[in-house]
Amino acid sequence: MAEEDVTMIGFVVLHYIAKEMTIECVDNLLQLFSREDIQIIIVDNASPNDSGKELEWYYKNSQIVKVHINRSNIGFARGNNTGFKILRPLN
């Protein structure tokens, strides 16, 4: 299928402290959707337990899942907006 024929779906997963719950969420998304038609951005909202860095390492080789770590906890709405800005353009 040509790239222009693929419908892309982007997901933003806001993360704070609960690494296992975030991994479970991402795993469920990967099971529900074809791997070539989605993009997942995990936004760590400055988790004090370094779980954002652990997620960054866990998904370091993924072409689908990217992790962004905020320097400070910017709240729910701004955290999600940060992830939305990172999603690659869907043209």
PDB file of C-alpha atoms in Angstrom:
ATOM      1  CA  MET A   1       0.000   0.000   0.000  1.00  0.00           C
ATOM      2  CA  ALA A   2       1.389   3.414  -0.930  1.00  0.00           C
ATOM      3  CA  GLU A   3       2.212   5.749   1.938  1.00  0.00           C
ATOM      4  CA  GLU A   4      -0.414   8.274   0.818  1.00  0.00           C
ATOM      5  CA  ASP A   5      -3.087   5.548   1.027  1.00  0.00           C
ATOM      6  CA  VAL A   6      -2.390   4.770   4.697  1.00  0.00           C
ATOM      7  CA  THR A   7      -4.634   6.359   7.290  1.00  0.00           C
ATOM      8  CA  MET A   8      -2.546   7.233  10.331  1.00  0.00           C
ATOM      9  CA  ILE A   9      -3.886   7.350  13.863  1.00  0.00           C
ATOM     10  CA  GLY A  10      -1.980   9.111  16.628  1.00  0.00           C
ATOM     11  CA  PHE A  11      -2.262   8.450  20.349  1.00  0.00           C
ATOM     12  CA  VAL A  12      -0.942  10.540  23.215  1.00  0.00           C
ATOM     13  CA  VAL A  13      -0.482   8.664  26.483  1.00  0.00           C
ATOM     14  CA  LEU A  14       0.147  10.966  29.420  1.00  0.00           C
ATOM     15  CA  HIS A  15       2.364   9.221  31.965  1.00  0.00           C
ATOM     16  CA  TYR A  16       3.060   9.946  35.621  1.00  0.00           C
ATOM     17  CA  ILE A  17       4.788   7.417  37.906  1.00  0.00           C
ATOM     18  CA  ALA A  18       2.804   4.273  36.869  1.00  0.00           C
ATOM     19  CA  LYS A  19       5.218   2.657  34.383  1.00  0.00           C
ATOM     20  CA  GLU A  20       3.524  -0.756  34.271  1.00  0.00           C
ATOM     21  CA  MET A  21       0.115   0.808  33.616  1.00  0.00           C
ATOM     22  CA  THR A  22       1.563   2.877  30.772  1.00  0.00           C
ATOM     23  CA  ILE A  23       3.219  -0.183  29.205  1.00  0.00           C
ATOM     24  CA  GLU A  24      -0.072  -2.096  29.473  1.00  0.00           C
ATOM     25  CA  CYS A  25      -1.925   0.777  27.780  1.00  0.00           C
ATOM     26  CA  VAL A  26       0.596   0.926  24.928  1.00  0.00           C
ATOM     27  CA  ASP A  27       0.582  -2.862  24.527  1.00  0.00           C
ATOM     28  CA  ASN A  28      -3.215  -2.821  24.229  1.00  0.00           C
ATOM     29  CA  LEU A  29      -3.065  -0.116  21.555  1.00  0.00           C
ATOM     30  CA  LEU A  30      -0.481  -2.123  19.617  1.00  0.00           C
ATOM     31  CA  GLN A  31      -2.737  -5.195  19.754  1.00  0.00           C
ATOM     32  CA  LEU A  32      -5.823  -3.289  18.602  1.00  0.00           C
ATOM     33  CA  PHE A  33      -4.274  -1.528  15.632  1.00  0.00           C
ATOM     34  CA  SER A  34      -2.050  -2.514  12.745  1.00  0.00           C
ATOM     35  CA  ARG A  35       1.472  -1.446  13.651  1.00  0.00           C
ATOM     36  CA  GLU A  36       2.034   0.534  10.477  1.00  0.00           C
ATOM     37  CA  ASP A  37      -0.987   2.782  10.856  1.00  0.00           C
ATOM     38  CA  ILE A  38      -0.424   4.217  14.335  1.00  0.00           C
ATOM     39  CA  GLN A  39       1.940   6.468  16.216  1.00  0.00           C
ATOM     40  CA  ILE A  40       2.085   6.581  20.016  1.00  0.00           C
ATOM     41  CA  ILE A  41       3.636   9.427  21.982  1.00  0.00           C
ATOM     42  CA  ILE A  42       4.163   8.863  25.701  1.00  0.00           C
ATOM     43  CA  VAL A  43       4.507  12.140  27.579  1.00  0.00           C
ATOM     44  CA  ASP A  44       6.112  11.759  30.996  1.00  0.00           C
ATOM     45  CA  ASN A  45       4.942  14.609  33.200  1.00  0.00           C
ATOM     46  CA  ALA A  46       8.187  14.805  35.232  1.00  0.00           C
ATOM     47  CA  SER A  47       7.671  11.601  37.208  1.00  0.00           C
ATOM     48  CA  PRO A  48       9.822  11.812  40.364  1.00  0.00           C
ATOM     49  CA  ASN A  49      10.571   8.037  40.255  1.00  0.00           C
ATOM     50  CA  ASP A  50      12.470   8.201  36.914  1.00  0.00           C
ATOM     51  CA  SER A  51       9.849   5.968  35.285  1.00  0.00           C
ATOM     52  CA  GLY A  52       9.877   8.282  32.253  1.00  0.00           C
ATOM     53  CA  LYS A  53      13.544   7.473  31.676  1.00  0.00           C
ATOM     54  CA  GLU A  54      12.772   3.783  32.103  1.00  0.00           C
ATOM     55  CA  LEU A  55      10.035   4.035  29.460  1.00  0.00           C
ATOM     56  CA  GLU A  56      12.406   5.919  27.177  1.00  0.00           C
ATOM     57  CA  TRP A  57      14.863   3.012  27.458  1.00  0.00           C
ATOM     58  CA  TYR A  58      12.096   0.384  27.084  1.00  0.00           C
ATOM     59  CA  TYR A  59      10.866   1.892  23.787  1.00  0.00           C
ATOM     60  CA  LYS A  60      14.231   3.138  22.478  1.00  0.00           C
ATOM     61  CA  ASN A  61      14.148   0.885  19.387  1.00  0.00           C
ATOM     62  CA  SER A  62      10.491   1.405  18.538  1.00  0.00           C
ATOM     63  CA  GLN A  63       9.521   3.136  15.313  1.00  0.00           C
ATOM     64  CA  ILE A  64       5.954   3.551  16.596  1.00  0.00           C
ATOM     65  CA  VAL A  65       6.332   4.561  20.250  1.00  0.00           C
ATOM     66  CA  LYS A  66       8.235   7.698  21.229  1.00  0.00           C
ATOM     67  CA  VAL A  67       8.749   9.028  24.752  1.00  0.00           C
ATOM     68  CA  HIS A  68       8.943  12.714  25.633  1.00  0.00           C
ATOM     69  CA  ILE A  69       9.990  13.727  29.148  1.00  0.00           C
ATOM     70  CA  ASN A  70       8.782  17.075  30.467  1.00  0.00           C
ATOM     71  CA  ARG A  71      11.149  18.948  32.782  1.00  0.00           C
ATOM     72  CA  SER A  72       8.272  19.789  35.103  1.00  0.00           C
ATOM     73  CA  ASN A  73       4.731  18.575  35.676  1.00  0.00           C
ATOM     74  CA  ILE A  74       2.722  20.861  33.422  1.00  0.00           C
ATOM     75  CA  GLY A  75      -0.657  19.305  34.172  1.00  0.00           C
ATOM     76  CA  PHE A  76      -3.074  17.120  32.275  1.00  0.00           C
ATOM     77  CA  ALA A  77      -4.168  19.422  29.453  1.00  0.00           C
ATOM     78  CA  ARG A  78      -0.753  20.922  28.696  1.00  0.00           C
ATOM     79  CA  GLY A  79       0.875  17.491  28.925  1.00  0.00           C
ATOM     80  CA  ASN A  80      -1.530  16.122  26.325  1.00  0.00           C
ATOM     81  CA  ASN A  81      -1.063  19.206  24.140  1.00  0.00           C
ATOM     82  CA  THR A  82       2.705  18.635  24.259  1.00  0.00           C
ATOM     83  CA  GLY A  83       2.209  15.106  22.930  1.00  0.00           C
ATOM     84  CA  PHE A  84      -0.155  16.323  20.227  1.00  0.00           C
ATOM     85  CA  LYS A  85       2.492  18.768  18.978  1.00  0.00           C
ATOM     86  CA  ILE A  86       5.044  15.947  18.763  1.00  0.00           C
ATOM     87  CA  LEU A  87       2.866  13.668  16.627  1.00  0.00           C
ATOM     88  CA  ARG A  88       4.257  13.640  13.103  1.00  0.00           C
ATOM     89  CA  PRO A  89       2.111  15.475  10.559  1.00  0.00           C
ATOM     90  CA  LEU A  90      -0.502  13.217   9.042  1.00  0.00           C
ATOM     91  CA  ASN A  91      -0.908  15.266   5.825  1.00  0.00           C
TER      92      ASN A  91
END
